[in-house]
Short mmCIF file of C-alpha atoms in Angstrom, two decimals:
data_model
loop_
_atom_site.label_atom_id
_atom_site.label_comp_id
_atom_site.label_asym_id
_atom_site.label_seq_id
_atom_site.Cartn_x
_atom_site.Cartn_y
_atom_site.Cartn_z
CA UNK Y 1 -68.06 -46.37 -50.19
CA UNK Y 2 -68.03 -43.29 -47.99
CA UNK Y 3 -68.15 -45.71 -44.75
CA UNK Y 4 -65.14 -47.70 -46.12
CA UNK Y 5 -63.03 -44.47 -46.51
CA UNK Y 6 -64.28 -43.46 -42.89
CA UNK Y 7 -63.04 -46.94 -41.70
CA UNK Y 8 -59.54 -46.51 -43.50
CA UNK Y 9 -59.02 -42.93 -41.83
CA UNK Y 10 -59.67 -44.28 -38.43
CA UNK Y 11 -57.29 -47.18 -38.77
CA UNK Y 12 -54.80 -44.90 -39.99
CA UNK Y 13 -55.26 -42.26 -37.34
CA UNK Y 14 -54.91 -45.19 -34.60
CA UNK Y 15 -51.71 -46.49 -36.19
CA UNK Y 16 -50.27 -43.17 -36.42
CA UNK Y 17 -50.85 -42.39 -32.80
CA UNK Y 18 -49.29 -45.69 -31.70
CA UNK Y 19 -46.38 -44.90 -33.76
CA UNK Y 20 -46.11 -41.51 -32.15
CA UNK Y 21 -46.25 -43.09 -28.68
CA UNK Y 22 -43.46 -45.36 -29.45
CA UNK Y 23 -41.38 -42.40 -30.31
CA UNK Y 24 -41.81 -40.29 -27.26
CA UNK Y 25 -39.62 -41.39 -24.13
CA UNK Y 26 -41.61 -42.81 -21.29
CA UNK Y 27 -39.53 -40.86 -18.58
CA UNK Y 28 -37.41 -42.36 -16.05
CA UNK Y 29 -34.10 -41.43 -14.44
CA UNK Y 30 -31.88 -38.84 -16.33
CA UNK Y 31 -28.91 -40.23 -18.04
CA UNK Y 32 -26.00 -39.18 -16.04
CA UNK Y 33 -23.28 -41.77 -17.33
CA UNK Y 34 -20.54 -40.57 -19.50
CA UNK Y 35 -19.81 -42.38 -22.92
CA UNK Y 36 -17.87 -45.58 -22.69
CA UNK Y 37 -15.18 -46.64 -24.92
CA UNK Y 38 -16.06 -50.01 -26.33
CA UNK Y 39 -13.30 -50.67 -29.08
CA UNK Y 40 -10.25 -48.99 -30.55
CA UNK Y 41 -8.55 -49.43 -33.69
CA UNK Y 42 -5.56 -49.95 -33.17
CA UNK Y 43 -5.88 -51.24 -29.60
CA UNK Y 44 -4.81 -48.76 -26.87
CA UNK Y 45 -1.12 -49.03 -25.67
CA UNK Y 46 -0.24 -50.44 -29.04
CA UNK Y 47 3.37 -50.82 -29.92
CA UNK Y 48 5.39 -50.55 -33.21
CA UNK Y 49 2.55 -48.36 -34.34
CA UNK Y 50 2.66 -47.62 -38.21
CA UNK Y 51 -0.95 -46.95 -39.04
CA UNK Y 52 -2.46 -43.71 -40.77
CA UNK Y 53 -5.86 -43.90 -39.28
CA UNK Y 54 -7.10 -44.33 -35.62
CA UNK Y 55 -10.85 -45.23 -34.70
CA UNK Y 56 -12.30 -44.94 -31.06
CA UNK Y 57 -15.67 -46.49 -30.78
CA UNK Y 58 -18.22 -45.56 -27.96
CA UNK Y 59 -21.37 -47.01 -26.48
CA UNK Y 60 -23.48 -43.98 -27.64
CA UNK Y 61 -23.40 -41.06 -29.87
CA UNK Y 62 -20.75 -38.52 -28.90
CA UNK Y 63 -19.83 -34.80 -29.87
CA UNK Y 64 -16.37 -33.02 -29.33
CA UNK Y 65 -16.92 -30.08 -27.45
CA UNK Y 66 -14.27 -27.28 -27.46
CA UNK Y 67 -11.85 -29.73 -28.94
CA UNK Y 68 -9.36 -27.35 -30.37
CA UNK Y 69 -8.88 -25.97 -26.87
CA UNK Y 70 -9.13 -29.25 -25.01
CA UNK Y 71 -7.07 -31.88 -27.10
CA UNK Y 72 -3.48 -31.82 -26.33
CA UNK Y 73 -1.19 -34.14 -28.28
CA UNK Y 74 2.42 -35.24 -26.93
CA UNK Y 75 4.99 -35.04 -28.14
CA UNK Y 76 3.40 -32.16 -30.08
CA UNK Y 77 2.58 -32.74 -33.77
CA UNK Y 78 2.15 -30.00 -36.32
CA UNK Y 79 -1.69 -29.31 -36.53
CA UNK Y 80 -1.55 -29.85 -40.35
CA UNK Y 81 -0.11 -33.32 -39.98
CA UNK Y 82 -3.41 -34.74 -38.40
CA UNK Y 83 -7.10 -34.32 -38.26
CA UNK Y 84 -9.79 -35.21 -35.81
CA UNK Y 85 -13.53 -35.97 -36.55
CA UNK Y 86 -16.33 -35.36 -35.80
CA UNK Y 87 -15.60 -31.66 -35.67
CA UNK Y 88 -19.37 -30.96 -35.62
CA UNK Y 89 -22.34 -33.18 -35.23
CA UNK Y 90 -22.54 -36.49 -33.51
CA UNK Y 91 -20.81 -39.89 -34.16
CA UNK Y 92 -20.45 -43.27 -32.49
CA UNK Y 93 -16.77 -43.15 -33.07
CA UNK Y 94 -13.70 -40.59 -33.29
CA UNK Y 95 -11.52 -40.75 -36.25
CA UNK Y 96 -7.77 -39.54 -36.19
CA UNK Y 97 -6.38 -39.38 -39.63
CA UNK Y 98 -2.45 -39.17 -39.65
CA UNK Y 99 -1.04 -37.40 -42.53
CA UNK Y 100 2.63 -37.53 -41.90
CA UNK Y 101 4.72 -40.46 -40.71
CA UNK Y 102 5.61 -40.23 -36.79
CA UNK Y 103 8.79 -40.30 -35.33
CA UNK Y 104 10.25 -43.65 -34.38
CA UNK Y 105 10.45 -45.06 -30.90
CA UNK Y 106 8.24 -42.62 -29.28
CA UNK Y 107 5.07 -42.96 -27.05
CA UNK Y 108 2.28 -40.76 -28.42
CA UNK Y 109 -0.54 -39.44 -26.35
CA UNK Y 110 -3.71 -37.82 -27.59
CA UNK Y 111 -5.31 -36.34 -24.45
CA UNK Y 112 -9.03 -35.36 -25.26
CA UNK Y 113 -9.28 -33.54 -21.80
CA UNK Y 114 -13.15 -33.16 -21.30
CA UNK Y 115 -14.06 -32.56 -24.99
CA UNK Y 116 -15.78 -35.89 -25.29
CA UNK Y 117 -19.56 -35.45 -24.33
CA UNK Y 118 -22.60 -37.69 -24.92
CA UNK Y 119 -24.86 -36.27 -27.66
CA UNK Y 120 -28.23 -36.15 -25.36
CA UNK Y 121 -27.22 -34.96 -22.00
CA UNK Y 122 -23.67 -33.69 -22.58
CA UNK Y 123 -22.21 -35.80 -19.95
CA UNK Y 124 -18.47 -35.37 -20.09
CA UNK Y 125 -15.99 -38.40 -20.47
CA UNK Y 126 -13.11 -36.79 -18.21
CA UNK Y 127 -9.55 -36.91 -19.18
CA UNK Y 128 -9.80 -39.54 -21.91
CA UNK Y 129 -6.46 -40.30 -23.49
CA UNK Y 130 -5.48 -42.64 -26.31
CA UNK Y 131 -1.81 -44.02 -26.12
CA UNK Y 132 0.52 -45.82 -28.50
CA UNK Y 133 4.29 -46.29 -29.23
CA UNK Y 134 6.07 -46.41 -32.38
CA UNK Y 135 8.65 -48.48 -30.62
CA UNK Y 136 8.80 -51.64 -28.66
CA UNK Y 137 7.35 -50.55 -25.48
CA UNK Y 138 5.04 -47.71 -24.20
CA UNK Y 139 6.68 -45.16 -21.79
CA UNK Y 140 5.02 -45.22 -18.40
CA UNK Y 141 6.71 -42.61 -16.12
CA UNK Y 142 4.72 -39.46 -14.87
CA UNK Y 143 5.01 -36.14 -13.02
CA UNK Y 144 2.29 -34.32 -11.47
CA UNK Y 145 1.93 -30.78 -9.56
CA UNK Y 146 0.04 -27.58 -9.04
CA UNK Y 147 0.23 -24.23 -10.88
CA UNK Y 148 0.17 -21.46 -8.29
CA UNK Y 149 -1.25 -17.88 -8.70
CA UNK Y 150 1.47 -15.32 -8.30
CA UNK Y 151 0.46 -11.80 -8.28
CA UNK Y 152 -3.19 -11.99 -9.26
CA UNK Y 153 -5.88 -13.37 -7.14
CA UNK Y 154 -7.69 -15.36 -9.71
CA UNK Y 155 -6.29 -18.54 -11.01
CA UNK Y 156 -5.43 -19.12 -14.44
CA UNK Y 157 -6.67 -22.14 -16.27
CA UNK Y 158 -5.74 -24.15 -19.35
CA UNK Y 159 -1.95 -23.76 -18.55
CA UNK Y 160 0.38 -25.97 -20.79
CA UNK Y 161 3.21 -27.95 -19.13
CA UNK Y 162 6.42 -28.70 -21.31
CA UNK Y 163 9.33 -30.96 -20.77
CA UNK Y 164 12.52 -30.47 -22.65
CA UNK Y 165 15.30 -33.28 -22.49
CA UNK Y 166 18.59 -31.92 -20.93
CA UNK Y 167 20.90 -33.41 -23.71
CA UNK Y 168 23.77 -32.08 -25.87
CA UNK Y 169 21.46 -30.24 -28.00
CA UNK Y 170 19.76 -28.08 -25.26
CA UNK Y 171 20.21 -24.43 -24.83
CA UNK Y 172 17.52 -21.83 -23.36
CA UNK Y 173 16.67 -20.59 -26.86
CA UNK Y 174 14.52 -23.85 -27.43
CA UNK Y 175 11.75 -22.34 -25.33
CA UNK Y 176 11.56 -19.53 -27.98
CA UNK Y 177 12.15 -21.30 -31.17
CA UNK Y 178 11.85 -24.99 -30.57
CA UNK Y 179 9.40 -27.61 -29.29
CA UNK Y 180 9.15 -29.51 -26.09
CA UNK Y 181 9.28 -33.16 -26.14
CA UNK Y 182 6.30 -33.54 -23.77
CA UNK Y 183 3.07 -31.60 -23.57
CA UNK Y 184 0.52 -31.42 -20.72
CA UNK Y 185 -2.25 -29.11 -19.54
CA UNK Y 186 -3.95 -28.13 -16.44
CA UNK Y 187 -7.61 -27.83 -18.42
CA UNK Y 188 -9.77 -25.69 -16.24
CA UNK Y 189 -8.09 -26.55 -13.02
CA UNK Y 190 -4.77 -25.64 -11.36
CA UNK Y 191 -3.43 -29.23 -11.25
CA UNK Y 192 -1.64 -31.16 -13.93
CA UNK Y 193 -0.32 -34.77 -14.53
CA UNK Y 194 2.07 -35.69 -17.28
CA UNK Y 195 1.92 -39.34 -18.38
CA UNK Y 196 3.69 -41.82 -20.43
CA UNK Y 197 7.13 -40.04 -20.00
CA UNK Y 198 10.53 -41.62 -20.60
CA UNK Y 199 13.24 -41.88 -17.91
CA UNK Y 200 15.85 -38.89 -18.03
CA UNK Y 201 16.64 -35.56 -17.04
CA UNK Y 202 14.30 -32.76 -18.06
CA UNK Y 203 13.80 -28.89 -17.85
CA UNK Y 204 10.20 -28.17 -16.85
CA UNK Y 205 8.24 -25.13 -17.77
CA UNK Y 206 4.78 -23.90 -17.44
CA UNK Y 207 3.03 -21.47 -19.99
CA UNK Y 208 -0.11 -19.86 -20.51
CA UNK Y 209 0.38 -20.17 -24.25
CA UNK Y 210 -1.77 -17.36 -25.54
CA UNK Y 211 -0.79 -18.10 -29.14
CA UNK Y 212 -1.00 -21.86 -28.75
CA UNK Y 213 2.36 -22.43 -30.60
CA UNK Y 214 4.13 -24.41 -27.81
CA UNK Y 215 6.65 -21.21 -27.77
CA UNK Y 216 7.46 -18.73 -25.15
CA UNK Y 217 6.33 -15.18 -26.31
CA UNK Y 218 7.17 -13.04 -23.46
CA UNK Y 219 4.91 -10.17 -24.81
CA UNK Y 220 1.97 -12.16 -24.25
CA UNK Y 221 2.53 -15.23 -22.29
CA UNK Y 222 3.04 -15.97 -18.60
CA UNK Y 223 5.52 -18.42 -17.50
CA UNK Y 224 6.62 -20.65 -14.58
CA UNK Y 225 9.78 -22.85 -14.10
CA UNK Y 226 11.29 -24.79 -11.21
CA UNK Y 227 14.69 -24.06 -9.89
CA UNK Y 228 16.30 -27.51 -10.51
CA UNK Y 229 16.45 -30.22 -13.18
CA UNK Y 230 13.68 -32.67 -13.13
CA UNK Y 231 14.96 -36.30 -12.95
CA UNK Y 232 12.43 -39.06 -13.91
CA UNK Y 233 11.28 -41.07 -12.40
CA UNK Y 234 10.28 -38.80 -9.30
CA UNK Y 235 7.60 -38.93 -6.72
CA UNK Y 236 7.97 -35.23 -6.06
CA UNK Y 237 4.72 -33.00 -6.70
CA UNK Y 238 6.01 -29.82 -8.33
CA UNK Y 239 4.84 -26.36 -7.15
CA UNK Y 240 5.00 -23.43 -9.99
CA UNK Y 241 4.62 -19.98 -9.62
CA UNK Y 242 3.12 -18.34 -12.99
CA UNK Y 243 4.04 -14.81 -13.66
CA UNK Y 244 4.29 -12.22 -16.56
CA UNK Y 245 7.88 -11.00 -17.40
CA UNK Y 246 8.72 -7.43 -17.83
CA UNK Y 247 9.36 -7.03 -21.62
CA UNK Y 248 12.29 -5.22 -23.03
CA UNK Y 249 11.79 -1.65 -23.93
CA UNK Y 250 10.98 -0.75 -27.43
CA UNK Y 251 9.97 2.66 -28.83
CA UNK Y 252 7.72 3.43 -31.87
CA UNK Y 253 7.27 6.42 -34.10
CA UNK Y 254 6.55 9.62 -32.25
CA UNK Y 255 3.66 11.98 -33.18
CA UNK Y 256 2.56 15.37 -32.38
CA UNK Y 257 -0.18 15.70 -29.77
CA UNK Y 258 -0.23 19.47 -29.58
CA UNK Y 259 1.61 22.47 -30.75
CA UNK Y 260 4.62 21.92 -28.39
CA UNK Y 261 3.67 18.28 -27.19
CA UNK Y 262 5.05 15.12 -28.87
CA UNK Y 263 3.91 11.57 -27.90
CA UNK Y 264 6.56 8.60 -27.81
CA UNK Y 265 4.73 5.37 -27.78
CA UNK Y 266 6.48 2.24 -26.36
CA UNK Y 267 6.27 -1.07 -24.88
CA UNK Y 268 8.20 -2.30 -21.68
CA UNK Y 269 9.06 -0.37 -18.85
CA UNK Y 270 9.94 3.38 -19.13
CA UNK Y 271 12.11 3.48 -16.12
CA UNK Y 272 15.43 5.13 -17.18
CA UNK Y 273 14.64 5.96 -20.62
CA UNK Y 274 16.10 9.29 -21.97
CA UNK Y 275 14.75 11.47 -24.76
CA UNK Y 276 17.12 13.84 -26.27
CA UNK Y 277 16.38 16.65 -28.83
CA UNK Y 278 19.47 16.67 -31.31
CA UNK Y 279 20.12 20.43 -31.28
CA UNK Y 280 23.10 22.73 -30.79
CA UNK Y 281 20.95 24.82 -28.43
CA UNK Y 282 19.91 23.62 -25.09
CA UNK Y 283 16.14 23.66 -24.99
CA UNK Y 284 13.82 23.75 -21.91
CA UNK Y 285 11.69 20.64 -21.92
CA UNK Y 286 9.72 18.18 -19.63
CA UNK Y 287 9.21 14.50 -20.11
CA UNK Y 288 6.14 13.01 -18.50
CA UNK Y 289 4.48 9.53 -18.60
CA UNK Y 290 0.85 9.29 -19.97
CA UNK Y 291 -1.42 8.19 -16.96
CA UNK Y 292 -3.57 6.13 -19.54
CA UNK Y 293 -1.38 4.77 -22.30
CA UNK Y 294 2.12 3.46 -22.72
CA UNK Y 295 3.25 6.88 -24.04
CA UNK Y 296 5.99 9.35 -22.96
CA UNK Y 297 5.09 12.93 -23.55
CA UNK Y 298 7.95 15.26 -24.47
CA UNK Y 299 6.82 19.00 -23.67
CA UNK Y 300 8.97 21.76 -25.27
CA UNK Y 301 8.77 25.67 -25.32
CA UNK Y 302 8.16 27.37 -28.62
CA UNK Y 303 10.92 28.19 -31.02
CA UNK Y 304 11.56 28.15 -34.66
CA UNK Y 305 12.05 24.98 -36.46
CA UNK Y 306 11.37 22.96 -39.68
CA UNK Y 307 12.22 19.70 -38.39
CA UNK Y 308 13.02 17.89 -35.18
CA UNK Y 309 15.53 15.08 -34.51
CA UNK Y 310 15.16 12.84 -31.50
CA UNK Y 311 17.16 10.16 -29.87
CA UNK Y 312 15.52 7.91 -27.49
CA UNK Y 313 17.57 5.46 -25.50
CA UNK Y 314 17.68 3.20 -22.45
CA UNK Y 315 20.57 0.71 -21.36
CA UNK Y 316 21.57 -0.79 -24.80
CA UNK Y 317 18.72 0.31 -26.73
CA UNK Y 318 18.68 3.52 -29.09
CA UNK Y 319 16.77 4.77 -31.77
CA UNK Y 320 16.60 8.26 -33.65
CA UNK Y 321 13.37 9.68 -35.27
CA UNK Y 322 12.63 12.63 -37.36
CA UNK Y 323 9.47 14.86 -37.27
CA UNK Y 324 8.24 17.69 -39.47
CA UNK Y 325 6.87 20.60 -37.82
CA UNK Y 326 2.99 20.55 -37.63
CA UNK Y 327 0.34 23.54 -36.98
CA UNK Y 328 -1.55 22.32 -34.02
CA UNK Y 329 -3.71 23.98 -31.44
CA UNK Y 330 -1.96 24.91 -28.18
CA UNK Y 331 -2.57 23.34 -24.70
CA UNK Y 332 -4.29 25.71 -22.32
CA UNK Y 333 -4.39 24.91 -18.38
CA UNK Y 334 -6.95 23.22 -16.99
CA UNK Y 335 -7.23 22.30 -13.28
CA UNK Y 336 -9.59 19.95 -11.86
CA UNK Y 337 -10.15 17.53 -8.64
CA UNK Y 338 -11.47 14.00 -8.59
CA UNK Y 339 -13.13 14.75 -5.22
CA UNK Y 340 -16.88 15.79 -5.79
CA UNK Y 341 -18.41 16.47 -2.45
CA UNK Y 342 -16.90 13.92 -0.10
CA UNK Y 343 -13.31 13.41 1.00
CA UNK Y 344 -12.75 9.87 2.69
CA UNK Y 345 -10.75 10.24 5.90
CA UNK Y 346 -7.82 8.22 4.73
CA UNK Y 347 -7.39 10.29 1.50
CA UNK Y 348 -5.59 13.41 0.65
CA UNK Y 349 -7.24 16.09 -1.27
CA UNK Y 350 -5.53 16.59 -4.55
CA UNK Y 351 -5.87 18.71 -7.74
CA UNK Y 352 -4.83 17.60 -11.32
CA UNK Y 353 -3.47 19.54 -14.40
CA UNK Y 354 -3.36 18.68 -17.83
CA UNK Y 355 0.01 20.54 -18.26
CA UNK Y 356 3.10 19.65 -16.29
CA UNK Y 357 3.51 22.07 -13.53
CA UNK Y 358 6.51 24.18 -12.30
CA UNK Y 359 5.46 25.75 -8.97
CA UNK Y 360 2.90 26.50 -6.42
CA UNK Y 361 2.54 29.47 -4.25
CA UNK Y 362 1.00 28.58 -1.06
CA UNK Y 363 0.56 32.27 0.03
CA UNK Y 364 -2.17 32.33 -2.54
CA UNK Y 365 -4.02 29.43 -1.04
CA UNK Y 366 -6.27 29.01 1.82
CA UNK Y 367 -8.06 25.82 3.63
CA UNK Y 368 -10.89 26.56 5.74
CA UNK Y 369 -12.84 24.18 8.05
CA UNK Y 370 -16.44 24.38 8.90
CA UNK Y 371 -16.22 27.15 11.48
CA UNK Y 372 -14.13 29.28 8.72
CA UNK Y 373 -11.16 28.80 10.75
CA UNK Y 374 -7.86 28.53 8.92
CA UNK Y 375 -6.29 25.09 8.70
CA UNK Y 376 -2.74 24.67 8.54
CA UNK Y 377 -1.58 22.85 5.39
CA UNK Y 378 1.27 21.95 3.07
CA UNK Y 379 1.34 21.41 -0.70
CA UNK Y 380 3.49 18.77 -2.64
CA UNK Y 381 4.02 18.46 -6.30
CA UNK Y 382 3.72 14.72 -7.26
CA UNK Y 383 6.58 13.37 -9.13
CA UNK Y 384 4.29 12.90 -12.10
CA UNK Y 385 4.30 16.74 -12.32
CA UNK Y 386 0.59 16.93 -12.76
CA UNK Y 387 -0.96 16.30 -9.33
CA UNK Y 388 -0.69 18.87 -6.28
CA UNK Y 389 -1.25 16.92 -2.97
CA UNK Y 390 -2.71 18.92 -0.05
CA UNK Y 391 -1.67 17.81 3.16
CA UNK Y 392 -3.56 18.73 6.39
CA UNK Y 393 -5.20 17.00 9.13
CA UNK Y 394 -8.56 15.62 7.77
CA UNK Y 395 -11.21 15.41 10.72
CA UNK Y 396 -14.46 13.57 10.86
CA UNK Y 397 -17.70 15.28 10.52
CA UNK Y 398 -16.14 18.45 9.10
CA UNK Y 399 -16.50 20.84 6.03
CA UNK Y 400 -13.65 22.09 4.14
CA UNK Y 401 -13.23 25.05 1.70
CA UNK Y 402 -10.01 25.34 -0.41
CA UNK Y 403 -9.53 28.67 -2.20
CA UNK Y 404 -6.97 29.13 -4.79
CA UNK Y 405 -6.27 32.66 -5.99
CA UNK Y 406 -5.09 33.69 -9.43
CA UNK Y 407 -1.31 33.07 -10.05
CA UNK Y 408 -0.93 30.56 -7.31
CA UNK Y 409 -0.01 27.78 -9.89
CA UNK Y 410 2.43 28.05 -12.65
CA UNK Y 411 2.77 25.48 -15.48
CA UNK Y 412 5.51 24.68 -17.69
CA UNK Y 413 4.50 27.16 -20.30
CA UNK Y 414 4.12 29.72 -17.59
CA UNK Y 415 0.41 29.93 -17.81
CA UNK Y 416 -1.05 30.70 -14.57
CA UNK Y 417 -4.58 29.66 -12.99
CA UNK Y 418 -7.66 31.74 -12.39
CA UNK Y 419 -9.68 31.76 -9.02
CA UNK Y 420 -10.75 28.32 -8.11
CA UNK Y 421 -12.51 27.12 -5.22
CA UNK Y 422 -13.43 23.76 -3.71
CA UNK Y 423 -15.85 22.64 -1.01
CA UNK Y 424 -16.35 19.08 0.39
CA UNK Y 425 -17.27 17.35 3.72
CA UNK Y 426 -16.14 14.45 5.55
CA UNK Y 427 -17.97 11.54 7.01
CA UNK Y 428 -18.39 10.24 10.73
CA UNK Y 429 -15.92 7.55 11.82
CA UNK Y 430 -19.08 5.49 12.54
CA UNK Y 431 -19.55 5.44 8.62
CA UNK Y 432 -16.21 3.20 8.37
CA UNK Y 433 -15.09 -0.15 9.79
CA UNK Y 434 -11.90 -1.34 11.08
CA UNK Y 435 -9.98 -4.39 10.11
CA UNK Y 436 -7.44 -5.85 12.58
CA UNK Y 437 -5.45 -8.80 10.96
CA UNK Y 438 -3.65 -11.24 12.90
CA UNK Y 439 -1.34 -13.05 10.64
CA UNK Y 440 0.38 -16.27 11.74
CA UNK Y 441 3.28 -18.36 10.29
CA UNK Y 442 4.90 -15.59 8.11
CA UNK Y 443 8.07 -16.97 6.72
CA UNK Y 444 10.15 -14.04 6.42
CA UNK Y 445 10.20 -10.08 6.67
CA UNK Y 446 9.24 -7.60 5.37
CA UNK Y 447 5.81 -8.35 4.27
CA UNK Y 448 3.48 -5.92 2.38
CA UNK Y 449 -0.07 -6.51 3.46
CA UNK Y 450 -2.49 -5.31 0.71
CA UNK Y 451 -6.29 -4.83 1.11
CA UNK Y 452 -8.08 -5.39 -2.41
CA UNK Y 453 -11.44 -4.80 -3.73
CA UNK Y 454 -13.12 -7.08 -6.22
CA UNK Y 455 -11.37 -5.29 -9.02
CA UNK Y 456 -7.98 -6.17 -7.55
CA UNK Y 457 -7.26 -2.57 -7.08
CA UNK Y 458 -5.26 -1.77 -3.89
CA UNK Y 459 -7.31 0.13 -1.42
CA UNK Y 460 -4.78 0.12 1.39
CA UNK Y 461 -1.47 -1.35 2.23
CA UNK Y 462 0.86 -1.66 5.20
CA UNK Y 463 4.38 -3.01 5.47
CA UNK Y 464 5.24 -5.23 8.35
CA UNK Y 465 8.91 -5.49 9.27
CA UNK Y 466 8.67 -7.93 12.15
CA UNK Y 467 6.08 -10.02 13.97
CA UNK Y 468 5.44 -7.44 16.53
CA UNK Y 469 4.19 -4.92 13.93
CA UNK Y 470 0.57 -4.49 14.29
CA UNK Y 471 -1.71 -4.91 10.89
CA UNK Y 472 -4.75 -2.55 11.53
CA UNK Y 473 -6.57 -0.93 8.61
CA UNK Y 474 -8.79 2.00 9.99
CA UNK Y 475 -11.51 4.01 8.36
CA UNK Y 476 -12.21 1.39 5.62
CA UNK Y 477 -15.55 1.89 3.56
CA UNK Y 478 -18.09 -0.81 4.24
CA UNK Y 479 -17.64 -3.34 1.31
CA UNK Y 480 -16.22 -6.85 0.54
CA UNK Y 481 -12.33 -7.15 0.45
CA UNK Y 482 -9.46 -9.66 -0.21
CA UNK Y 483 -6.02 -9.70 1.33
CA UNK Y 484 -2.84 -10.11 -0.37
CA UNK Y 485 0.74 -10.77 1.16
CA UNK Y 486 3.90 -9.94 -0.61
CA UNK Y 487 7.20 -11.18 0.60
CA UNK Y 488 9.24 -8.14 -0.14
CA UNK Y 489 12.76 -9.90 -0.46
CA UNK Y 490 14.60 -6.84 -1.92
CA UNK Y 491 12.68 -4.47 0.34
CA UNK Y 492 11.64 -2.00 -2.12
CA UNK Y 493 7.92 -1.58 -1.54
CA UNK Y 494 6.54 -3.36 -4.63
CA UNK Y 495 6.02 -6.83 -5.76
CA UNK Y 496 8.91 -7.94 -8.45
CA UNK Y 497 8.14 -10.31 -11.14
CA UNK Y 498 10.71 -12.96 -12.30
CA UNK Y 499 12.81 -13.45 -15.39
CA UNK Y 500 13.13 -16.95 -17.21
CA UNK Y 501 16.47 -16.46 -18.87
CA UNK Y 502 18.12 -15.18 -15.72
CA UNK Y 503 16.33 -17.81 -13.43
CA UNK Y 504 14.92 -15.26 -11.17
CA UNK Y 505 11.62 -16.40 -9.63
CA UNK Y 506 8.89 -13.82 -8.81
CA UNK Y 507 8.56 -12.60 -5.24
CA UNK Y 508 6.44 -14.88 -3.21
CA UNK Y 509 2.75 -14.04 -2.40
CA UNK Y 510 -0.10 -15.21 -0.50
CA UNK Y 511 -3.61 -14.76 -1.21
CA UNK Y 512 -6.15 -15.26 1.76
CA UNK Y 513 -8.79 -17.27 0.38
CA UNK Y 514 -11.77 -15.94 2.31
CA UNK Y 515 -13.59 -12.82 1.42
CA UNK Y 516 -13.50 -10.25 4.16
CA UNK Y 517 -17.01 -8.10 4.78
CA UNK Y 518 -16.09 -4.79 6.47
CA UNK Y 519 -19.26 -3.28 8.15
CA UNK Y 520 -19.90 0.37 9.26
CA UNK Y 521 -19.05 1.07 13.01
CA UNK Y 522 -17.62 -2.29 13.25
CA UNK Y 523 -14.02 -3.76 14.44
CA UNK Y 524 -13.43 -6.74 12.60
CA UNK Y 525 -10.64 -9.17 13.82
CA UNK Y 526 -9.52 -11.76 11.13
CA UNK Y 527 -7.01 -14.47 11.84
CA UNK Y 528 -4.75 -15.39 8.67
CA UNK Y 529 -2.86 -18.50 8.69
CA UNK Y 530 -0.19 -18.52 5.87
CA UNK Y 531 0.22 -22.47 6.02
CA UNK Y 532 -3.42 -23.04 5.71
#
């Protein structure tokens, strides 16, 4: 009996091992093929569509990856009017349930982007779309193009593209309140192609649609447009500059920061903003912009009051606020410097204050070099009223000491500094590199040439007014840099953004694609072709 049990156990063990072998893959080439559509119910490109359910069958198990981000339906359908499965897990088919009737005589496109992947290896089925028409034919026109970066070096991805028919019902407000007739997307590239379009005249719009609602929200979205009406059919490839508009100014409830300091939060640009204390007596005040937040600070000298009334205005904007007196601590004058021990050769020494400054007495300030020889200098109060710039010839391989005697600096509240001393040194010229740019094919002048670090901060910039102007940047710290060109059309020294309603395009820019490596004690000559 015991031998019989042993025989049974051995037989079962062999059977289980064989079963296990059958379940283990034998190896072989890795599956790199994407899923294939083998059937669609109804068929692709169906006409006179009236179904409530669509099924798309594949040759293997598939999953939908990032489908909420990838799938684009054109013309747009309210997301509550349809559902797509599987939303998780694997299936051999995709099911689309339509919960509301569709518009008549329209071609619909369900563009799945790259959301369809096989269950095992994650191979993508790229740019799969399912098309049908509720009318007698399927629209077949298309338009393609490229979304260009404007000011930022980094390209944006997942840019929506919209078409609005230019008919008797069209006006500009539709981009804020209505819906486009056709929707496309660049997905994770900068190129787009909108297909299955109808012949006609359209307005084209590109949008970084942060709220994913097919509407332009200037506070959050970037926008791009073309300067002409789009007539379909066309063979033109559209080039679109994407930009962020300056949003309209708006103020918010002010608050006390210190005893005689009030903060006025805002959004938009603070240029040209006026803050007026509504009082029968003229009071001393200073208005400054906070360096770190969108806040205007109203500084005033002490006087007796219970309630303050303010009017803040800009152009057609005006708002009045009331503030009750609060017992808070006073500001005390603090002077500091961002320079620790080394001053770069191209930099200016500056000191900073936490309270707006009124005056500087240079007679109580001295600048000495390493030989204790007095260095001729000038000081300049920055327009922000917090910084004092020291202007003197900065030489390599030198040491400097700046002594500031008491009462040399006076702030808005008539506080004075105590004795202050700063010491720092400079490096040798051989510690830096030189970048000589040869720029070809510039379309127009003036052009602002900017050297950027890897955070896109402007390290150095130079304005070129003609082809003869050299473009040399000396004393650059060894590092990796990028180059941006700005066609300064209005010659104001800065990049100006665009405005959709006024049909103003942003100033053109050019980003050199190569990263530039500057080495110490080295002159690098870099040739840049704008037409590359």
